[in-house]
Tab-separated table of C-alpha atoms and ligand atoms in Angstrom:
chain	number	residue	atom	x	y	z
A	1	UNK	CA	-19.552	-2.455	-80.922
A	2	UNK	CA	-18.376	-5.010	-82.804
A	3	UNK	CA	-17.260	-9.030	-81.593
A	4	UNK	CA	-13.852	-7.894	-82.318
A	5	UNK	CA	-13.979	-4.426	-80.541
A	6	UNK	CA	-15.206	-6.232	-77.414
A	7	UNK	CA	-12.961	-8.598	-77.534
A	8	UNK	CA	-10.084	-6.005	-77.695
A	9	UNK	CA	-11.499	-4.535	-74.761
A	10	UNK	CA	-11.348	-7.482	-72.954
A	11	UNK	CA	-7.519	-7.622	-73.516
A	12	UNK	CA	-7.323	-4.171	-72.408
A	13	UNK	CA	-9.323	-5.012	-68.812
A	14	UNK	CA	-6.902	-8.132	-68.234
A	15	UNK	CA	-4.221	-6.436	-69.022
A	16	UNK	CA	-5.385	-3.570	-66.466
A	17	UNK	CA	-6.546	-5.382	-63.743
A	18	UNK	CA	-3.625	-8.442	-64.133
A	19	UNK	CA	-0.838	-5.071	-63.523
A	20	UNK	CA	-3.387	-3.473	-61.057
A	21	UNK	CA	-3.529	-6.818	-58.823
A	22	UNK	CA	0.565	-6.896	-58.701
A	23	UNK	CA	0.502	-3.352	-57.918
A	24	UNK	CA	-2.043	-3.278	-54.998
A	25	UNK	CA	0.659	-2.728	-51.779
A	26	UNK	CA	-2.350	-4.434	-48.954
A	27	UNK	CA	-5.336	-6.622	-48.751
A	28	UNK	CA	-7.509	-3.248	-48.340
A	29	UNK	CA	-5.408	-1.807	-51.567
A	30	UNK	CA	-6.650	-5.118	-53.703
A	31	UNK	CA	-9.928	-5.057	-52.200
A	32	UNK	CA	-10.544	-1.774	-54.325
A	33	UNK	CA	-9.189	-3.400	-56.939
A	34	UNK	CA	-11.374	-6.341	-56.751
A	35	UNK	CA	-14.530	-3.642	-56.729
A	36	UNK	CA	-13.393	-2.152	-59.882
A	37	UNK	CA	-13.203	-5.064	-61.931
A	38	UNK	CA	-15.699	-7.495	-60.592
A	39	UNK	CA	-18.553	-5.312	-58.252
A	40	UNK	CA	-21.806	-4.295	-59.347
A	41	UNK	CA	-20.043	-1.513	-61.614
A	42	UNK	CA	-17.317	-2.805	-62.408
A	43	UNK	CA	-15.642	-2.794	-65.541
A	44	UNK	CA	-15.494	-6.538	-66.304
A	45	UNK	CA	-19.299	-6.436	-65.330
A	46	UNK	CA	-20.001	-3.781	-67.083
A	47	UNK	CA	-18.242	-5.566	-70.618
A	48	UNK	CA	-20.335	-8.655	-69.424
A	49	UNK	CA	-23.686	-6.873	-69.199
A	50	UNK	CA	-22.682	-5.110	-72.890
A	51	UNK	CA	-23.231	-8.809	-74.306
A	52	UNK	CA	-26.872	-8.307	-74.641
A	53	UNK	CA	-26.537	-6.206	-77.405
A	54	UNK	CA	-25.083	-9.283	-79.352
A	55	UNK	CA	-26.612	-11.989	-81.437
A	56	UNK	CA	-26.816	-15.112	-80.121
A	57	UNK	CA	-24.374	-16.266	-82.635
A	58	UNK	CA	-22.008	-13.631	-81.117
A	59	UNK	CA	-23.302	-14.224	-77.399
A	60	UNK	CA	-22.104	-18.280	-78.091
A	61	UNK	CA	-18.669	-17.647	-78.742
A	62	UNK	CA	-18.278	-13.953	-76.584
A	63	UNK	CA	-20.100	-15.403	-73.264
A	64	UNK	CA	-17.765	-17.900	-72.958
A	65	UNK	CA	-15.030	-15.768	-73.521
A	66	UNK	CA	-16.389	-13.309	-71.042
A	67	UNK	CA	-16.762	-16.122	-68.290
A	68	UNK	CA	-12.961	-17.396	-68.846
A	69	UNK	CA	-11.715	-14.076	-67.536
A	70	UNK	CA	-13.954	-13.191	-64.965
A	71	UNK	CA	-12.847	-16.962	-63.609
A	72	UNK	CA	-9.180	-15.693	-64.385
A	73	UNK	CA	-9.292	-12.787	-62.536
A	74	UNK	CA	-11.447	-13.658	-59.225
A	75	UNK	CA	-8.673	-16.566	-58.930
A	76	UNK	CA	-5.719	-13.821	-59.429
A	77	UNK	CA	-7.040	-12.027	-57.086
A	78	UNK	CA	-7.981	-14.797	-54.394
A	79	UNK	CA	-4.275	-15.894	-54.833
A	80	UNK	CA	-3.288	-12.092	-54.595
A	81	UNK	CA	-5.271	-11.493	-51.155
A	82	UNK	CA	-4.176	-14.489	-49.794
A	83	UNK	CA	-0.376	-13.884	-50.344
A	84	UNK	CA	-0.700	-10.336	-49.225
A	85	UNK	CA	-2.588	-10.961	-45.848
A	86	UNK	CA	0.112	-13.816	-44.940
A	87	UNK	CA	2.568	-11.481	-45.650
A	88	UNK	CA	0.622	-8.695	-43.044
A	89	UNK	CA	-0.124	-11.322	-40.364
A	90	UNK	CA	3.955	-12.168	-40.471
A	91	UNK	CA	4.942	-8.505	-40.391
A	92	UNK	CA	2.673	-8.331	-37.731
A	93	UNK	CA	4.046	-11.320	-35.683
A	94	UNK	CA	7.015	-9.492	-36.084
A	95	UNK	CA	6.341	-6.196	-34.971
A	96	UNK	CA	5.741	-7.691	-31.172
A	97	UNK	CA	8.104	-10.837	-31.001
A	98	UNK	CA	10.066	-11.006	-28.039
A	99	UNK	CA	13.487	-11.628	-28.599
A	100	UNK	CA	14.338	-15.071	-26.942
A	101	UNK	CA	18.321	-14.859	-27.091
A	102	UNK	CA	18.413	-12.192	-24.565
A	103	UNK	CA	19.079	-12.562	-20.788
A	104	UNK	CA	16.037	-12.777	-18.328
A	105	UNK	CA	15.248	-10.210	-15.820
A	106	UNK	CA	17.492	-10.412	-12.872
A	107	UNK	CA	15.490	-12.463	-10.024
A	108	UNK	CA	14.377	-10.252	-7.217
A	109	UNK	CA	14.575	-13.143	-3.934
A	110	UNK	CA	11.675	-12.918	-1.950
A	111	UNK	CA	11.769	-12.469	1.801
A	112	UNK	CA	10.009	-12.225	4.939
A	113	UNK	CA	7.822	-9.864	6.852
A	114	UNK	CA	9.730	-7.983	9.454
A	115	UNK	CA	7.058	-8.938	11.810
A	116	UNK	CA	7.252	-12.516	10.946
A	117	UNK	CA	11.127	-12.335	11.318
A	118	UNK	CA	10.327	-10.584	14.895
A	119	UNK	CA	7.796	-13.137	15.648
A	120	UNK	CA	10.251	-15.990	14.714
A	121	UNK	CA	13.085	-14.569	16.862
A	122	UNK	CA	10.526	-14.738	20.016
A	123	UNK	CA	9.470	-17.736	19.529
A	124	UNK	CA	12.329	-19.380	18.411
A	125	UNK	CA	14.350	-18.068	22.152
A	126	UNK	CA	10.846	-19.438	24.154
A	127	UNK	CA	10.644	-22.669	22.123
A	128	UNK	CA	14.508	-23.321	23.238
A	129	UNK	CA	13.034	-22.977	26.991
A	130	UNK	CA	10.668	-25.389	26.853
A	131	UNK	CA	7.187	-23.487	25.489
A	132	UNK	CA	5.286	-25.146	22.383
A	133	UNK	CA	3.676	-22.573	19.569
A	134	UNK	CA	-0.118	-22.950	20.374
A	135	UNK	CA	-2.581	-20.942	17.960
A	136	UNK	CA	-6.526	-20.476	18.708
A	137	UNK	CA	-8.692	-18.548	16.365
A	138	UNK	CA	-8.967	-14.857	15.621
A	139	UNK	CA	-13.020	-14.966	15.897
A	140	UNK	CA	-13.960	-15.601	19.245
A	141	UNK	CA	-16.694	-15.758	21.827
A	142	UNK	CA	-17.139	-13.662	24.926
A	143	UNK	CA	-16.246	-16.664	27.202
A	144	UNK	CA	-12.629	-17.083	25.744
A	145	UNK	CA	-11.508	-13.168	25.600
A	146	UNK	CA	-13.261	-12.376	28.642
A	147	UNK	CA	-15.414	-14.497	30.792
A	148	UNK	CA	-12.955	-17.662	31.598
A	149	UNK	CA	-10.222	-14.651	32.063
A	150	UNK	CA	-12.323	-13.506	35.249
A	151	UNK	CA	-13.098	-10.444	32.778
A	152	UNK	CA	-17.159	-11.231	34.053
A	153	UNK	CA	-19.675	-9.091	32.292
A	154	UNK	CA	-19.931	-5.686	33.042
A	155	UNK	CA	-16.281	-5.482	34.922
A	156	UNK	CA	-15.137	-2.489	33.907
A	157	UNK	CA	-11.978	-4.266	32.625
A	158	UNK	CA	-14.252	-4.567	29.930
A	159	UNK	CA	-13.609	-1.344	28.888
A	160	UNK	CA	-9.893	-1.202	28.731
A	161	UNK	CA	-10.293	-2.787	25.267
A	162	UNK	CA	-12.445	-1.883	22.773
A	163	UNK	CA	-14.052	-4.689	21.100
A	164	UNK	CA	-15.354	-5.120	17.435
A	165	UNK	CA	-18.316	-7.268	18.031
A	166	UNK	CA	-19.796	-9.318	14.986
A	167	UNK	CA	-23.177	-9.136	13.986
A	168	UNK	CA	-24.784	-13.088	12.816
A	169	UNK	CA	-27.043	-15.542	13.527
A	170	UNK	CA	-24.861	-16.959	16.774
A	171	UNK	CA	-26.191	-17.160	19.688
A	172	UNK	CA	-23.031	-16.223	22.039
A	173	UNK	CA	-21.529	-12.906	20.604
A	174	UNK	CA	-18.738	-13.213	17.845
A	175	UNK	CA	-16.331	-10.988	18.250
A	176	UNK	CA	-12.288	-10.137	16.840
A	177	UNK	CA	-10.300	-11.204	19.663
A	178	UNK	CA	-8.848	-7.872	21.304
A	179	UNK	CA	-5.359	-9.895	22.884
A	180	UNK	CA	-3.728	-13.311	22.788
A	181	UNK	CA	-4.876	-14.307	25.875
A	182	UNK	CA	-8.069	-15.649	24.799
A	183	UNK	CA	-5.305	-18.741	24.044
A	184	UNK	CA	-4.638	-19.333	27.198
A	185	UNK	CA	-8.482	-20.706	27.799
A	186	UNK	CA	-9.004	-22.695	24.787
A	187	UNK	CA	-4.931	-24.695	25.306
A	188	UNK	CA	-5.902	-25.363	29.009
A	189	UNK	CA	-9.366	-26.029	28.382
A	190	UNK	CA	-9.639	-30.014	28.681
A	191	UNK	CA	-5.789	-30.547	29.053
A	192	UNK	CA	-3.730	-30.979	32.116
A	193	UNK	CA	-1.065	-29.198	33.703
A	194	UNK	CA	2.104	-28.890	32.937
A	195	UNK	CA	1.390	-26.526	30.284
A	196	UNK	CA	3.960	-24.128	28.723
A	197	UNK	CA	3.048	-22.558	25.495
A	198	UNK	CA	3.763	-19.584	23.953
A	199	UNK	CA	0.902	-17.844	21.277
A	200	UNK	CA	1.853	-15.198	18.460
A	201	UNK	CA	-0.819	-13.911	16.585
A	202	UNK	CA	-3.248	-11.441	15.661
A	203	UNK	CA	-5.266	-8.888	17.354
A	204	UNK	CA	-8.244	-6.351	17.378
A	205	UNK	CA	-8.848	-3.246	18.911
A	206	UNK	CA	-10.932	-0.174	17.952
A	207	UNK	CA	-8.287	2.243	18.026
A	208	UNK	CA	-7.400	4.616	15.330
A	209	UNK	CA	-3.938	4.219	12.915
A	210	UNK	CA	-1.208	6.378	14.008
A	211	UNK	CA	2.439	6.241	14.430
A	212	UNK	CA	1.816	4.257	17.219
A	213	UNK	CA	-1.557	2.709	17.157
A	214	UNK	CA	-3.271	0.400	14.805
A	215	UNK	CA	-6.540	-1.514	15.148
A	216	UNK	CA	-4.874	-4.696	14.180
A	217	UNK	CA	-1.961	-5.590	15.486
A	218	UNK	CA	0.344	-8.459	17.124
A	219	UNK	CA	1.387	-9.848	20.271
A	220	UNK	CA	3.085	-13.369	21.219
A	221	UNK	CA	1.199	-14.729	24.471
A	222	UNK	CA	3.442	-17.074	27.130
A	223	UNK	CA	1.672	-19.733	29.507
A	224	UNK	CA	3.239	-22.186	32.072
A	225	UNK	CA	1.249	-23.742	34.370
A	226	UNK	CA	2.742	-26.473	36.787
A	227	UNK	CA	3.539	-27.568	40.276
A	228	UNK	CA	4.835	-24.153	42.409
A	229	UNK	CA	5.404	-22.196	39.397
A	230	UNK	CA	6.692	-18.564	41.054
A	231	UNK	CA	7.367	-15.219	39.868
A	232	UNK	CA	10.935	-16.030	40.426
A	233	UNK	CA	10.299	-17.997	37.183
A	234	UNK	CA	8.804	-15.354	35.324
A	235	UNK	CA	11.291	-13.324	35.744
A	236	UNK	CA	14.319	-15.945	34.792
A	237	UNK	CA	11.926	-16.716	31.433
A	238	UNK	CA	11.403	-12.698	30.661
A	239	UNK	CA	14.813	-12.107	31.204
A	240	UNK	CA	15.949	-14.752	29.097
A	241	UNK	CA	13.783	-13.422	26.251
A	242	UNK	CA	15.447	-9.984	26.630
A	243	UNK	CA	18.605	-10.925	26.343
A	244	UNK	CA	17.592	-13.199	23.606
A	245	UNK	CA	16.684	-10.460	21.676
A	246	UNK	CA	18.821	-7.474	22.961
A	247	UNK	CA	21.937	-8.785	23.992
A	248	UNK	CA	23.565	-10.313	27.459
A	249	UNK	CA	23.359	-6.927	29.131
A	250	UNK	CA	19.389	-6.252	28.821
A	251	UNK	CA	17.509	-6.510	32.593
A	252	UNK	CA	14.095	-6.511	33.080
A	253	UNK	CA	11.955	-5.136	36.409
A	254	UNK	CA	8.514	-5.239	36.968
A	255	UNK	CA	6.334	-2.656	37.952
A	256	UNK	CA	2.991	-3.337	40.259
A	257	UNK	CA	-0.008	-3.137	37.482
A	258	UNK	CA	-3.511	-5.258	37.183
A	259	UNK	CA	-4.745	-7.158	34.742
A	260	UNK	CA	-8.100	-9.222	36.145
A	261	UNK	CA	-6.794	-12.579	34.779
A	262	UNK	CA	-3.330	-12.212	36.584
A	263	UNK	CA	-2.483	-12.085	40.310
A	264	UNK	CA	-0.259	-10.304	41.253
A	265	UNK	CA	0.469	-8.190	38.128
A	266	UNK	CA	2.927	-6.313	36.437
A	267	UNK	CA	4.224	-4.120	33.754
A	268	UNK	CA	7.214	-5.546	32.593
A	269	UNK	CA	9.882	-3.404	31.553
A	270	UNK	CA	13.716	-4.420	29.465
A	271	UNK	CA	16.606	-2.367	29.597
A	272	UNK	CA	16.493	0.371	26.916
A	273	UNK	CA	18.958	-1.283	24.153
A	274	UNK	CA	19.478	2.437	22.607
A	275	UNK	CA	21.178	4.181	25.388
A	276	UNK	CA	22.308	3.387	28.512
A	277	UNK	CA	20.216	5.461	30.594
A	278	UNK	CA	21.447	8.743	28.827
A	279	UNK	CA	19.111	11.790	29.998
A	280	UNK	CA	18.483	12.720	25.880
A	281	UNK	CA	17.494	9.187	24.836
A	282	UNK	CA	14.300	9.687	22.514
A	283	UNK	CA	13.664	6.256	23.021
A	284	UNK	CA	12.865	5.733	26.513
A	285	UNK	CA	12.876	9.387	27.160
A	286	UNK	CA	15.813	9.465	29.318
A	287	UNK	CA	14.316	7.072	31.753
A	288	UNK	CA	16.699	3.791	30.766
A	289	UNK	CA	13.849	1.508	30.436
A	290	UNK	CA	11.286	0.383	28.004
A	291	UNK	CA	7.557	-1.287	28.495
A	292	UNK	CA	7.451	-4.381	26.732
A	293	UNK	CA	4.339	-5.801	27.948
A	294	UNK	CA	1.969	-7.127	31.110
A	295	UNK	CA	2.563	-10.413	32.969
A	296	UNK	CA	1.840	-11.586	36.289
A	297	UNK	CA	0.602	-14.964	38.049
A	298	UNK	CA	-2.494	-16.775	36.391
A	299	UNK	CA	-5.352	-16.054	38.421
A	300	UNK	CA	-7.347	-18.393	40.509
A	301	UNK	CA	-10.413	-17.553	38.826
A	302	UNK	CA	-8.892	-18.590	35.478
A	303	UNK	CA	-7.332	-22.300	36.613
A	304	UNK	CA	-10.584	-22.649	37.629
A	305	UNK	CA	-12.822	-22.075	35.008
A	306	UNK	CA	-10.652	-24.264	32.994
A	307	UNK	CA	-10.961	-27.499	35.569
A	308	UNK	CA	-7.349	-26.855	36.709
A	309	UNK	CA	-7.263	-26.717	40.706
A	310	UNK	CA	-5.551	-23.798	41.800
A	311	UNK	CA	-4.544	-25.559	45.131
A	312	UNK	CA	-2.279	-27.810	43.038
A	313	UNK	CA	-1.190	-25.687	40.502
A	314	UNK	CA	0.579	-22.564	39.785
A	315	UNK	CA	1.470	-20.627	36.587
A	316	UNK	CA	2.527	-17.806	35.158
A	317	UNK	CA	1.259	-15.883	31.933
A	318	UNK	CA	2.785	-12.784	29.509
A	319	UNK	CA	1.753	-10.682	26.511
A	320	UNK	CA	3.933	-8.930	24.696
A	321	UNK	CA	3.276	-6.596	21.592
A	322	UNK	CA	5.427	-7.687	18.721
A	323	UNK	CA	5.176	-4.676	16.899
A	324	UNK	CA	6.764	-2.850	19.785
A	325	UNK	CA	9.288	-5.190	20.048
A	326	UNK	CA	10.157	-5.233	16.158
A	327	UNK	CA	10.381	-1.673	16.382
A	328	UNK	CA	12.908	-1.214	18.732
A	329	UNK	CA	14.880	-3.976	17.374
A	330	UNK	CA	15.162	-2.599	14.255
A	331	UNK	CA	14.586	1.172	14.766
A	332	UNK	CA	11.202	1.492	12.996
A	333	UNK	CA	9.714	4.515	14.580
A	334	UNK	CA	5.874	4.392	12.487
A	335	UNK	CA	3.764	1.411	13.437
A	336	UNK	CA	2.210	2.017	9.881
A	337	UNK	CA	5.480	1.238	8.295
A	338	UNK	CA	4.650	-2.442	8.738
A	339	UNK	CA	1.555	-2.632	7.009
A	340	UNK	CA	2.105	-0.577	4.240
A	341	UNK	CA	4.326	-3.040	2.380
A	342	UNK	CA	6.066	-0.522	0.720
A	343	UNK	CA	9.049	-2.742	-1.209
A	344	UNK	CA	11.639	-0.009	-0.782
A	345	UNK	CA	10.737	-0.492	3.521
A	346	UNK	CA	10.160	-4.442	3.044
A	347	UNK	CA	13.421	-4.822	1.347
A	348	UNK	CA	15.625	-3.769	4.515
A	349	UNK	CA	14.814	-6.825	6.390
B	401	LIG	N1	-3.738	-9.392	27.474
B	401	LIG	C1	-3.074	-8.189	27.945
B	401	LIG	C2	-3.315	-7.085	26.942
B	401	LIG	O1	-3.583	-7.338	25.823
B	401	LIG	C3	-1.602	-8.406	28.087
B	401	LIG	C4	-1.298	-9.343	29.196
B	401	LIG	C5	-1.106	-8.837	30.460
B	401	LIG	C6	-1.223	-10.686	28.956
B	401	LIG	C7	-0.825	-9.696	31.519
B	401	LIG	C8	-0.919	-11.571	29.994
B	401	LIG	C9	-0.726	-11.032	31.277
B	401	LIG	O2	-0.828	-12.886	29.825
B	401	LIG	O3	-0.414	-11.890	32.276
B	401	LIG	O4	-3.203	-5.926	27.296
């Protein structure tokens, strides 16, 4: 090969590569490119190896030659790959741009729990007769859910609720509180009569989830303790509650029940709000009336194991389930509905 022919040959591999570069569509694309001219076999390397075969006369003036285009093309195609991955990284942007000019999602407004809203409605009618919202904890100790509320070890009351006990280090027992009660202790403990407080909150109880059952549920606990505080009262309260929440018609009786920390007790039953006393009611099963809870006069026992003396003092006490009562106000006939938070159920309320 002569000077001349290599020379001409290095035309032809400019020429080649320079409409190559300006054909190659993607960075990948030029990066094959870039191999054929300039990698271990490429073309432009190959003409540079060829050199040897010169003289060194030829080698001064070729090399230098050689080394101009090799500079001349690594630059093209630096300038190449840079334009072409801007261009990528743009169409890319692109691809997955939101489109700020159009309207937002409509807003869906939050709102609250039906049990909540029940809860509120309670407490909002006993708050307007006097009672403040007390809360006490949902981990307690033996003494509060049972002992102070003449529950003694080994009663068989006991049994009417089963417990979840906690295992841990404590020494008293730990355990989920299984009723509201338990409030009732820790407000009168180291306070003095008059007391009137009401106590919605949570509660425990090993019992399996059905329509009707679930092991954690609600109930809204009521407390007055003064000077001769009668059942009289506890019926005016109760009554006012009912019609609170079912209308000016509702009545309440009691029926003769026992609960250890109460005495006498009762079952307390409203009106049924879905009939009025019609023999095919599915509600209260024809019988007019509906159990809303227990209630009765605060035992002896319990004034004093708090340091209240039950020669001076008097009170009454209620629990109520608010489940219960949220589902007869608003016709919910699964228990489970509540907790499921299903949006198309929570969206009703
Ligand atoms: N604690 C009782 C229960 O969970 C309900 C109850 C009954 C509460 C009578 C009271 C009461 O305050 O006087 O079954």
């Amino acid at each position: 090969m002569t000077p001349k022919d290599w020379q001409g040959k290095c035309s032809l591999v400019r020429e080649h590569f320079l409409s190559e570069a300006a054909k190659a569509a993607s960075a990948e694309a030029l990066e094959a490119v870039k191999v054929a001219c300039l990698g271990r076999k490429g073309e432009l390397t190959e003409l540079l190896k060829s050199l040897k075969d010169f003289s060194l006369e030829d080698k001064k003036t070729l090399g230098p030659l050689g080394n101009a285009l090799k500079q001349e093309l690594s630059a093209l195609f630096d300038a190449r790959e840079a334009a072409l991955k801007a261009s990528e990284l743009e169409a890319g942007l692109m691809a997955d741009a939101s489109d700020v000019t159009l309207p937002p999602y409509p807003f869906q407004r939050g709102r609250l729990h039906p049990l909540t809203l029940a809860t509120r409605r309670i407490a909002g009618i006993l708050e307007r007769l006097g009672f403040a919202w007390a809360d006490g904890p949902h981990v307690e100790t033996e003494r509060y859910n049972f002992d102070a509320l003449n529950i003694p070890q080994n009663h068989p009351a006991r049994a009417m609720q089963d417990t979840f006990y906690l295992n841990g280090p404590c020494r008293d027992k730990r355990l989920l509180r299984t009723h509201t009660s338990s409030v009732q202790i820790r407000y009168m403990e180291g306070r003095k009569p008059p007391l009137r407080i009401i106590s919605p909150g949570r509660v425990f109880r090993k019992d399996a989830l059905d329509a009707s059952h679930s092991p954690v549920f609600h109930q809204v606990e009521g407390l007055y303790v003064d000077k001769n505080v009668s059942m009289a009262d506890l019926k005016s309260t109760l009554t006012s509650l009912m019609r609170g929440l079912f209308g000016p018609k509702a009545r309440i009786r009691f029926r003769p029940s026992f609960f250890p920390f109460v005495e006498p007790g009762v079952e307390v039953d409203a009106t049924c709000s879905f009939c009025s006393g019609g023999a095919r009611c599915p509600v209260c099963k024809g019988t007019g009336w509906l159990e809303m809870g227990g209630a009765g006069m605060v035992h002896p026992n319990v004034l004093k194991a708090v340091d209240i003396d039950p020669e001076q003092w008097s009170g009454f006490a209620f629990g109520m389930g608010i489940e219960r009562l949220a589902m007869l106000d608003y016709g919910v006939n699964d228990i489970r509905a509540f907790y499921e938070n299903d949006v198309r159920v929570l969206r009703q309320f």
